[in-house]
Short mmCIF file of C-alpha atoms in Angstrom, two decimals:
data_model
loop_
_atom_site.label_atom_id
_atom_site.label_comp_id
_atom_site.label_asym_id
_atom_site.label_seq_id
_atom_site.Cartn_x
_atom_site.Cartn_y
_atom_site.Cartn_z
CA MET V 1 140.86 107.08 99.03
CA LYS V 2 137.80 109.09 100.05
CA ARG V 3 134.57 106.88 99.67
CA ILE V 4 131.43 108.76 98.27
CA LEU V 5 127.93 107.23 97.63
CA ILE V 6 125.90 108.72 95.17
CA VAL V 7 121.96 108.28 95.63
CA GLU V 8 119.71 109.71 92.76
CA ASP V 9 117.15 107.45 90.50
CA HIS V 10 118.22 109.74 87.38
CA SER V 11 121.55 108.03 85.78
CA ASP V 12 122.15 111.49 83.53
CA ILE V 13 122.28 113.20 87.39
CA ARG V 14 124.66 110.55 88.54
CA GLY V 15 126.64 110.38 85.82
CA LEU V 16 127.31 114.54 86.23
CA LEU V 17 127.29 114.28 90.05
CA ARG V 18 130.16 111.45 89.28
CA LEU V 19 132.22 113.49 86.15
CA ALA V 20 132.20 116.36 88.84
CA LEU V 21 133.56 114.45 91.64
CA ASP V 22 136.23 112.27 89.57
CA PHE V 23 138.31 115.14 89.65
CA ASP V 24 139.15 114.74 92.88
CA THR V 25 139.15 111.02 92.65
CA PHE V 26 136.97 109.99 95.00
CA GLU V 27 135.96 106.21 94.97
CA ILE V 28 132.41 106.40 93.73
CA HIS V 29 129.58 104.24 94.63
CA GLU V 30 126.08 104.74 93.24
CA ALA V 31 122.44 103.44 93.87
CA ASN V 32 119.26 104.35 91.84
CA ASP V 33 116.97 104.28 94.75
CA GLY V 34 116.54 104.58 98.39
CA ARG V 35 116.33 101.05 99.18
CA GLY V 36 119.29 100.45 96.97
CA GLY V 37 120.95 103.59 98.64
CA LEU V 38 120.73 102.12 102.35
CA LYS V 39 121.55 99.10 101.42
CA THR V 40 125.00 100.03 99.59
CA CYS V 41 125.52 102.55 102.67
CA MET V 42 125.68 99.95 104.63
CA ALA V 43 127.73 97.38 102.96
CA VAL V 44 130.62 100.14 101.81
CA LEU V 45 130.52 102.92 104.85
CA PRO V 46 131.43 105.64 102.60
CA ASP V 47 132.84 109.03 104.08
CA LEU V 48 130.14 110.89 102.40
CA VAL V 49 126.36 110.51 101.29
CA LEU V 50 125.01 112.64 98.38
CA LEU V 51 121.38 111.51 98.48
CA ASP V 52 118.27 113.35 96.14
CA VAL V 53 115.44 113.52 97.92
CA MET V 54 112.32 112.27 95.70
CA MET V 55 113.06 109.07 94.20
CA PRO V 56 110.64 106.61 92.90
CA GLY V 57 110.09 103.54 95.51
CA GLU V 58 109.66 102.48 99.01
CA LEU V 59 112.20 105.21 100.58
CA ASP V 60 112.44 109.01 99.71
CA GLY V 61 115.76 110.51 100.22
CA TYR V 62 114.41 112.02 103.59
CA GLN V 63 113.61 108.49 104.80
CA VAL V 64 116.82 107.23 104.06
CA CYS V 65 118.76 110.10 105.95
CA THR V 66 116.45 109.31 109.39
CA ARG V 67 117.69 105.75 108.63
CA ILE V 68 120.96 106.44 108.19
CA LYS V 69 121.23 108.54 110.88
CA ALA V 70 119.41 106.41 113.59
CA ASN V 71 122.02 103.29 113.17
CA ALA V 72 124.90 103.06 115.21
CA ALA V 73 126.99 101.76 112.36
CA LEU V 74 126.38 104.73 109.94
CA GLN V 75 125.28 108.09 111.77
CA HIS V 76 128.77 109.58 111.42
CA ILE V 77 128.45 109.65 107.79
CA PRO V 78 127.64 113.48 106.78
CA VAL V 79 124.64 113.45 104.39
CA VAL V 80 123.77 115.75 101.85
CA LEU V 81 120.44 116.42 100.66
CA LEU V 82 120.04 117.32 96.81
CA THR V 83 116.88 118.65 96.31
CA ALA V 84 114.70 121.51 94.22
CA ARG V 85 112.22 121.43 97.52
CA ASN V 86 113.72 124.77 98.95
CA SER V 87 110.51 125.41 101.39
CA VAL V 88 111.20 126.36 104.67
CA ALA V 89 109.17 123.38 105.99
CA ASP V 90 111.12 121.28 103.47
CA LEU V 91 114.45 122.74 104.86
CA GLU V 92 113.06 121.78 108.57
CA MET V 93 111.83 118.44 107.34
CA GLY V 94 115.84 118.08 106.19
CA GLN V 95 117.26 119.00 109.42
CA ARG V 96 114.94 116.85 111.36
CA CYS V 97 116.00 113.96 109.42
CA GLY V 98 119.59 114.61 110.36
CA ALA V 99 120.81 115.92 107.19
CA ASP V 100 124.22 117.63 107.14
CA ARG V 101 123.73 120.11 104.33
CA TYR V 102 120.69 120.98 101.90
CA LEU V 103 121.94 121.74 98.42
CA ILE V 104 119.27 123.39 96.51
CA LYS V 105 119.21 122.45 92.91
CA PRO V 106 120.01 123.80 90.77
CA PHE V 107 123.29 123.84 92.33
CA SER V 108 126.97 124.18 90.85
CA PRO V 109 129.63 121.74 90.19
CA GLN V 110 131.86 123.89 91.80
CA GLN V 111 129.41 124.57 94.87
CA LEU V 112 129.08 120.73 94.97
CA ILE V 113 132.94 120.15 95.42
CA GLU V 114 133.36 122.74 98.20
CA VAL V 115 130.80 121.13 99.87
CA VAL V 116 131.89 117.70 99.84
CA GLU V 117 135.29 119.12 100.57
CA HIS V 118 134.26 120.82 103.99
CA LEU V 119 132.28 118.21 104.98
CA LEU V 120 135.50 115.69 104.26
CA ALA V 121 137.53 117.87 105.97
CA SER V 122 135.76 118.27 109.23
CA GLN V 123 135.55 114.52 109.88
CA PRO V 124 137.98 112.89 112.17
CA SER V 125 140.27 110.93 110.36
CA MET W 1 115.13 112.70 73.16
CA ASN W 2 115.16 116.02 72.03
CA SER W 3 113.42 118.35 74.51
CA ALA W 4 111.00 119.93 72.31
CA LEU W 5 110.03 116.60 70.67
CA SER W 6 109.53 115.09 73.95
CA GLU W 7 107.23 118.17 75.10
CA ILE W 8 105.18 117.62 71.39
CA LEU W 9 104.70 113.77 72.14
CA MET W 10 103.94 114.42 76.02
CA GLY W 11 100.94 116.56 74.64
CA MET W 12 99.37 114.08 72.27
CA SER W 13 95.70 112.60 73.22
CA GLU W 14 96.76 109.33 72.08
CA GLY W 15 99.25 107.16 73.98
CA LEU W 16 102.84 106.64 72.78
CA LEU W 17 105.12 104.36 73.84
CA VAL W 18 109.02 104.48 72.46
CA VAL W 19 110.12 100.83 73.20
CA ALA W 20 113.43 98.48 72.68
CA GLY W 21 113.42 95.49 71.17
CA ASP W 22 113.73 93.59 74.83
CA GLY W 23 110.48 95.72 75.66
CA GLN W 24 111.98 98.28 77.99
CA ILE W 25 110.27 101.51 77.68
CA ARG W 26 112.78 104.36 76.82
CA PHE W 27 109.53 107.02 76.36
CA ALA W 28 105.90 107.07 77.81
CA ASN W 29 103.78 110.38 76.80
CA SER W 30 101.31 111.43 79.06
CA ALA W 31 98.21 109.76 77.63
CA ALA W 32 100.19 106.06 77.79
CA GLN W 33 100.66 106.50 81.43
CA ARG W 34 97.26 107.38 82.52
CA LEU W 35 96.04 104.63 79.70
CA VAL W 36 98.09 101.42 80.46
CA GLY W 37 99.88 102.61 83.72
CA LEU W 38 103.62 102.18 82.23
CA ARG W 39 106.44 104.48 82.65
CA ARG W 40 109.51 105.45 81.40
CA GLY W 41 112.36 102.59 82.64
CA GLY W 42 109.61 99.87 82.93
CA HIS W 43 108.99 96.98 80.63
CA ILE W 44 105.79 95.44 78.16
CA PRO W 45 104.43 92.67 79.47
CA PRO W 46 104.75 89.39 77.52
CA GLY W 47 102.28 89.17 75.15
CA GLN W 48 100.98 90.21 71.94
CA VAL W 49 102.13 93.59 71.67
CA HIS W 50 105.67 92.59 73.16
CA ARG W 51 106.23 90.02 70.60
CA SER W 52 105.27 92.72 67.95
CA VAL W 53 107.52 95.29 69.79
CA GLU W 54 110.07 92.62 69.42
CA ALA W 55 109.66 91.73 65.56
CA MET W 56 109.42 95.33 64.78
CA ALA W 57 112.81 96.24 66.38
CA ALA W 58 114.42 93.67 64.78
CA GLY W 59 113.32 94.87 61.13
CA LYS W 60 110.95 91.94 61.21
CA GLY W 61 107.63 93.43 61.87
CA GLY W 62 104.93 93.37 58.91
CA ASP W 63 102.18 95.71 58.36
CA PRO W 64 100.97 97.23 61.77
CA ALA W 65 98.31 95.52 63.17
CA LEU W 66 95.56 97.01 65.54
CA ILE W 67 95.85 94.72 68.95
CA THR W 68 92.74 95.11 71.53
CA LEU W 69 94.19 95.37 74.83
CA LYS W 70 90.87 95.97 76.53
CA GLU W 71 87.28 95.96 75.62
CA SER W 72 84.11 96.92 77.29
CA ALA W 73 80.67 98.22 76.48
CA SER W 74 82.29 101.86 77.22
CA GLY W 75 84.78 101.13 74.29
CA ALA W 76 88.16 99.79 73.93
CA LEU W 77 91.53 100.13 74.40
CA LYS W 78 94.02 99.01 71.29
CA ALA W 79 97.48 99.33 70.27
CA LYS W 80 99.12 99.77 67.00
CA VAL W 81 103.13 98.86 66.99
CA LEU W 82 105.07 100.61 64.40
CA PRO W 83 108.76 100.88 63.30
CA GLY W 84 110.63 103.18 65.57
CA LEU W 85 112.61 105.89 64.59
CA GLN W 86 115.36 103.70 64.66
CA LEU W 87 116.44 100.45 64.23
CA GLY W 88 116.34 98.39 67.73
CA GLU W 89 113.17 100.57 68.74
CA ALA W 90 109.55 100.07 67.86
CA ILE W 91 106.60 102.52 68.61
CA VAL W 92 103.56 101.60 70.04
CA LEU W 93 100.41 103.87 69.89
CA ILE W 94 97.45 103.43 72.25
CA THR W 95 94.11 104.82 71.05
CA GLU W 96 90.88 104.49 73.04
CA SER W 97 88.11 103.18 70.23
CA GLY W 98 84.34 104.65 71.27
CA ARG W 99 85.64 107.57 73.10
CA GLU W 100 83.51 110.01 70.84
CA ALA W 101 80.03 107.64 71.85
CA LEU W 102 81.67 107.46 75.43
CA VAL W 103 81.67 111.28 75.85
CA GLN W 104 78.54 111.70 74.32
CA ARG W 105 76.71 109.28 76.93
CA ALA W 106 78.26 110.88 79.65
CA PHE W 107 77.25 114.54 78.52
CA ASP W 108 73.48 112.61 78.10
CA ASN W 109 73.91 111.17 81.80
CA LEU W 110 75.23 114.77 82.87
CA LEU W 111 72.24 116.35 81.38
CA THR W 112 69.88 113.63 83.29
CA VAL W 113 71.50 114.37 86.58
CA ILE W 114 71.15 118.38 86.44
CA GLY W 115 67.74 117.66 85.73
CA SER W 116 66.99 114.91 88.28
CA ASP W 117 69.35 115.86 90.86
CA LEU W 118 69.56 119.36 90.67
CA ARG W 119 66.88 121.05 88.67
CA ASP W 120 64.15 119.19 90.73
CA PRO W 121 65.07 119.29 94.23
CA CYS W 122 65.09 123.20 93.78
CA GLN W 123 61.76 123.07 92.09
CA ARG W 124 60.70 121.33 94.65
CA LEU W 125 62.01 123.13 97.82
CA ALA W 126 60.69 126.19 95.37
CA ASP W 127 57.09 125.18 95.54
CA ALA W 128 57.58 124.11 99.29
CA LEU W 129 58.82 127.58 100.08
CA GLU W 130 55.53 129.02 98.04
CA HIS W 131 53.21 127.48 100.67
CA GLY W 132 54.74 129.10 103.49
CA PRO W 133 57.78 128.33 105.66
CA ALA W 134 58.20 124.55 106.81
CA THR W 135 58.83 123.39 110.57
CA GLY W 136 60.40 120.05 112.33
CA ALA W 137 60.70 117.17 110.29
CA GLY W 138 59.56 119.32 106.97
CA LEU W 139 62.26 121.92 107.79
CA ALA W 140 65.14 119.06 108.10
CA GLN W 141 64.20 117.54 104.86
CA GLN W 142 64.22 120.56 103.40
CA LEU W 143 68.04 121.52 104.64
CA ALA W 144 68.88 117.61 103.97
CA SER W 145 67.74 118.33 100.26
CA VAL W 146 69.61 121.75 100.33
CA LYS W 147 72.78 120.48 101.28
CA GLU W 148 72.54 117.28 98.84
CA VAL W 149 72.45 119.93 95.79
CA ALA W 150 75.40 121.94 97.28
CA GLU W 151 77.02 118.64 97.67
CA LEU W 152 76.43 117.57 94.01
CA LEU W 153 77.21 121.12 92.65
CA SER W 154 80.42 121.06 94.42
CA LYS W 155 81.89 117.79 92.88
CA LEU W 156 80.99 118.74 89.69
CA ILE W 157 82.99 121.89 89.83
CA ASP W 158 86.02 119.84 91.18
CA LEU W 159 85.35 117.18 88.36
CA GLY W 160 85.37 120.05 85.74
CA GLN W 161 88.36 121.84 87.53
CA LEU W 162 90.64 118.37 87.03
CA TRP W 163 89.03 116.97 83.85
CA GLY W 164 90.84 118.79 81.14
CA SER W 165 94.02 119.23 83.30
CA GLU W 166 97.26 117.16 82.88
CA ASP W 167 98.87 117.24 86.21
CA PHE W 168 98.41 119.08 89.68
CA ARG W 169 101.86 120.96 89.44
CA ALA W 170 101.91 120.11 93.03
CA GLU W 171 105.08 118.04 95.15
CA ASP W 172 103.59 117.96 98.44
CA ARG W 173 105.36 115.41 100.53
CA ILE W 174 102.02 113.42 101.85
CA MET W 175 102.34 110.73 104.56
CA LEU W 176 99.60 108.13 104.01
CA ASP W 177 99.06 107.31 107.80
CA VAL W 178 98.71 111.22 108.69
CA LEU W 179 96.39 111.93 105.55
CA LEU W 180 93.97 108.55 107.02
CA GLN W 181 93.80 109.84 110.50
CA GLU W 182 92.97 113.24 109.29
CA ILE W 183 90.24 111.89 107.06
CA TRP W 184 88.86 109.16 109.92
CA SER W 185 88.76 112.52 111.99
CA GLU W 186 86.60 114.20 109.59
CA VAL W 187 84.65 110.97 108.76
CA SER W 188 84.32 109.29 112.27
CA PRO W 189 80.63 110.77 113.04
CA LEU W 190 79.25 109.10 110.24
CA ALA W 191 80.86 105.79 110.87
CA VAL W 192 79.20 106.41 114.32
CA ALA W 193 76.38 106.76 113.14
CA LYS W 194 75.98 104.19 111.30
CA ASN W 195 78.10 101.83 113.86
CA VAL W 196 80.22 101.18 111.01
CA HIS W 197 83.63 99.81 112.04
CA VAL W 198 86.83 101.01 110.36
CA ALA W 199 89.91 99.44 110.46
CA ILE W 200 93.07 100.67 109.01
CA HIS W 201 96.03 97.94 108.39
CA GLY W 202 99.49 98.52 106.81
CA VAL W 203 99.86 102.08 107.05
CA THR W 204 102.46 103.28 109.25
CA PRO W 205 104.47 106.25 109.89
CA ASP W 206 107.50 104.14 107.96
CA SER W 207 105.21 103.74 104.70
CA ALA W 208 106.41 105.66 101.97
CA PRO W 209 105.21 109.03 101.09
CA VAL W 210 103.52 110.12 97.68
CA TYR W 211 104.58 113.07 95.87
CA GLY W 212 101.25 115.28 94.81
CA SER W 213 98.34 117.40 95.88
CA GLN W 214 97.31 116.98 99.97
CA VAL W 215 94.44 118.54 99.28
CA TRP W 216 93.04 116.74 96.37
CA LEU W 217 94.26 113.52 97.46
CA LYS W 218 92.19 113.93 100.89
CA ARG W 219 89.52 114.77 98.69
CA ALA W 220 89.83 111.37 96.67
CA LEU W 221 90.19 108.99 99.56
CA GLU W 222 87.89 110.80 102.19
CA GLU W 223 85.24 110.35 99.23
CA CYS W 224 86.33 106.55 98.80
CA LEU W 225 86.18 106.24 102.50
CA ARG W 226 82.83 108.22 102.79
CA GLU W 227 81.36 106.13 100.28
CA ALA W 228 82.20 103.24 101.89
CA ILE W 229 80.33 103.99 104.95
CA GLN W 230 77.36 105.25 103.71
CA ALA W 231 76.96 102.33 101.04
CA ALA W 232 77.77 99.54 104.11
CA PRO W 233 75.14 98.00 106.38
CA ARG W 234 74.93 98.84 109.75
CA ASN W 235 77.40 97.06 112.15
CA ALA W 236 79.58 96.24 109.49
CA LYS W 237 83.41 96.52 108.93
CA VAL W 238 85.24 98.49 106.28
CA GLU W 239 88.89 98.06 106.00
CA ILE W 240 91.47 100.26 104.37
CA GLU W 241 94.58 97.67 103.86
CA GLY W 242 98.32 98.99 102.48
CA ARG W 243 100.53 97.30 100.85
CA GLN W 244 103.79 98.24 99.24
CA VAL W 245 104.38 96.88 96.03
CA GLY W 246 107.42 97.71 94.35
CA GLU W 247 107.30 101.72 93.83
CA ARG W 248 103.85 102.03 94.48
CA MET W 249 101.72 101.96 97.70
CA MET W 250 98.32 100.01 96.99
CA LEU W 251 94.95 101.15 99.23
CA VAL W 252 92.46 98.31 99.14
CA PHE W 253 89.14 99.56 100.41
CA ARG W 254 87.72 96.33 101.46
CA ASN W 255 83.83 96.33 101.40
CA ALA W 256 81.36 94.96 99.31
CA GLY W 257 78.98 97.48 99.15
CA LEU W 258 80.92 100.57 98.41
CA TYR W 259 79.71 102.68 96.04
CA ALA W 260 76.69 100.59 94.30
CA PRO W 261 76.15 97.33 93.20
CA SER W 262 78.98 96.26 90.86
CA ASP W 263 75.97 95.32 87.71
CA SER W 264 74.81 99.12 87.97
CA ARG W 265 78.57 100.41 88.35
CA HIS W 266 79.31 99.60 85.02
CA LYS W 267 76.54 101.47 83.72
CA SER W 268 77.69 104.33 85.26
CA PHE W 269 78.27 106.60 81.84
CA LEU W 270 74.69 105.38 80.92
CA PRO W 271 71.63 107.02 81.52
CA GLY W 272 69.96 104.85 84.32
CA PRO W 273 66.15 104.33 85.23
CA ALA W 274 63.98 107.19 86.44
CA PRO W 275 65.10 108.33 89.66
CA GLY W 276 63.84 106.65 92.43
CA GLN W 277 63.57 103.49 90.38
CA PRO W 278 65.62 100.38 91.63
CA GLY W 279 69.05 100.45 90.08
CA ARG W 280 69.70 104.02 89.64
CA LEU W 281 72.75 105.45 91.26
CA THR W 282 72.75 108.11 92.97
CA ALA W 283 74.67 111.09 91.18
CA GLN W 284 76.10 111.73 94.36
CA ALA W 285 78.21 108.06 93.77
CA VAL W 286 78.68 108.41 90.12
CA ILE W 287 80.20 112.12 90.06
CA GLY W 288 82.08 111.03 93.17
CA LEU W 289 83.57 108.04 91.94
CA ASN W 290 84.74 109.74 88.69
CA LEU W 291 86.35 112.23 90.71
CA CYS W 292 88.23 110.00 92.77
CA LYS W 293 89.57 108.13 89.60
CA ARG W 294 90.77 111.47 87.79
CA ILE W 295 92.15 112.89 91.13
CA ILE W 296 93.90 108.91 91.47
CA GLU W 297 94.81 109.35 87.55
CA LEU W 298 96.37 112.80 87.69
CA HIS W 299 98.48 111.36 90.78
CA GLY W 300 99.78 108.48 88.38
CA GLY W 301 97.53 106.20 90.09
CA SER W 302 94.68 103.82 89.11
CA LEU W 303 91.45 103.26 91.24
CA LYS W 304 90.11 99.77 90.10
CA GLU W 305 87.80 97.03 91.23
CA GLU W 306 88.98 93.40 92.36
CA ARG W 307 86.44 90.87 92.70
CA ASP W 308 87.01 88.37 95.09
CA PHE W 309 83.85 86.20 95.06
CA ASP W 310 80.95 88.05 96.25
CA GLN W 311 83.56 90.49 97.70
CA LEU W 312 83.85 93.53 96.15
CA ASP W 313 87.41 95.29 96.82
CA PHE W 314 87.97 98.69 95.36
CA VAL W 315 92.21 98.87 94.55
CA ILE W 316 93.84 102.39 94.72
CA ASP W 317 97.75 102.84 93.77
CA LEU W 318 99.89 105.06 93.90
CA PRO W 319 103.40 105.99 93.33
CA THR W 320 105.19 106.42 95.87
CA GLY W 321 108.78 108.26 96.41
CA ALA W 322 108.60 110.62 93.91
CA PRO W 323 106.04 113.10 92.08
CA TYR W 324 104.58 111.40 89.42
CA GLN W 325 104.18 114.62 86.82
CA THR W 326 106.87 115.51 84.29
CA ALA W 327 108.04 118.62 85.71
CA HIS W 328 110.63 116.88 87.81
CA ALA W 329 112.11 115.33 85.28
CA GLU W 330 112.08 118.52 82.95
CA LEU W 331 113.90 120.28 86.44
CA ASP W 332 116.16 117.88 86.19
CA LEU W 333 116.84 118.06 82.61
CA SER W 334 117.79 121.99 83.15
CA GLN W 335 119.64 120.91 86.02
CA ALA W 336 121.55 118.51 83.66
CA GLN W 337 122.20 121.07 81.14
CA ARG W 338 123.43 123.64 83.54
CA TYR W 339 125.74 120.85 84.99
CA ALA W 340 127.22 119.72 81.70
CA GLU W 341 127.94 123.69 80.69
CA ASP W 342 129.66 123.90 84.30
CA ILE W 343 131.58 120.86 84.00
CA ALA W 344 133.04 121.97 80.23
CA ARG W 345 133.86 125.58 82.48
CA LEU W 346 135.63 123.64 85.01
CA LEU W 347 137.57 121.16 82.66
CA SER W 348 138.86 124.09 80.64
CA SER W 349 140.07 125.43 84.07
CA ARG W 350 141.77 122.79 85.53
CA LYS W 351 143.15 122.24 82.14
CA LYS W 352 144.94 125.60 82.38
CA GLN W 353 145.97 125.48 85.86
CA ARG W 354 147.50 122.28 85.36
CA GLN W 355 149.11 123.64 82.07
CA THR W 356 150.48 126.47 84.44
CA ASP W 357 151.76 123.98 87.08
CA ALA W 358 153.94 122.21 84.43
CA ALA W 359 155.24 125.53 83.19
CA LYS W 360 156.46 126.32 86.55
CA GLU W 361 157.70 122.89 87.15
CA GLN W 362 159.88 123.28 84.28
CA ALA W 363 161.29 126.74 84.63
CA PRO W 364 164.66 126.97 85.85
#
């Protein structure tokens, strides 16, 4: 079973993401801030990370993504940034920090599932 | 909480917290966040208010009593604990008493500033110009006076713009190390001229970003640094130290002379001695300090004084990682609502798909 890590500070949104992905029987792990997300990522070694950009705390989503991509043990894990920030500068920032996809809120569960399935399918087994 | 009710409570001028029996904050309106710095998800600190909340949530609270949180010459901050909308909850109302008197004093002070720091220099300049154009030192003095008036007017306009607003509606991603370097490059000529050394510690490219208005935050931090340098004696050292404390970044401006002596700073809302008399704060410093405070507050932070023996530090704390204002939460709420609808549709279509698949399997 593929493992997905959701890093999102709003518990309601986490719950909805979980609900959307539960249909496809993923193993879901959660963290509510950047620091916790990075820790869980290292412990769980997920197959994919869904990462909110703006989260109160020491690390925002861009910083978590940069650290994942700089870590030899984690850099292969696809990271999907979830954000309402949609300026060109924000998209470039997402690219610079190594994110694999950038999903702009509000997105539909169907879009989310498609992105997740596509990224998981393109991973070497 | 219903979104309409939440919006109504957010707009209240009094602070309002909805608190669970264990002290966890379930809702905090903008005024409460500004007055006491508490947010949803945080906890009421141990003390009288916590005990009252505990009792009220358990249905054991008596008549609501006013609890004084903070008292100063300018007024008091008081809390009243009321029963919640449901058992297990309490409501804490936070009010600023003496606010009207404070506003009146601030207005009186503003009139004094307009008279002595704006009208009088203009009048003196007009009188001087009547005697013909100045040269040399006289001209330089006149120019400095005009610049000072223009700078003060600019601060007053900025303060006026910010006073009535609740948030910036800006979500710039601000890296404090870059911002402080930008500020330093603009302020360094003043520091060099005064031979004041400035050192910045603990703010690195790895520090947490602040979300808000890059322009306004730069304005506030530049004001702080500029005033620190202005107030410092020659050869002094001004230190800016950054410390991440949980979800917030503390920026400490270490300099005993920042802004003005503390005894006169406490009277910043009172009409001070006449211009030129000892103990009178300059209008620039008072307006600048209030402008900084307002900008920091609008970012969900605070600007406080911290006394360490005879040293006086100014401590700015700012939330990091996400914007302070409620716009972000509202967006997430709309996202959540759309999600709920989409998921209901997805569930329904999958159910139909399963039924179709099952019917196909059963078919001969």
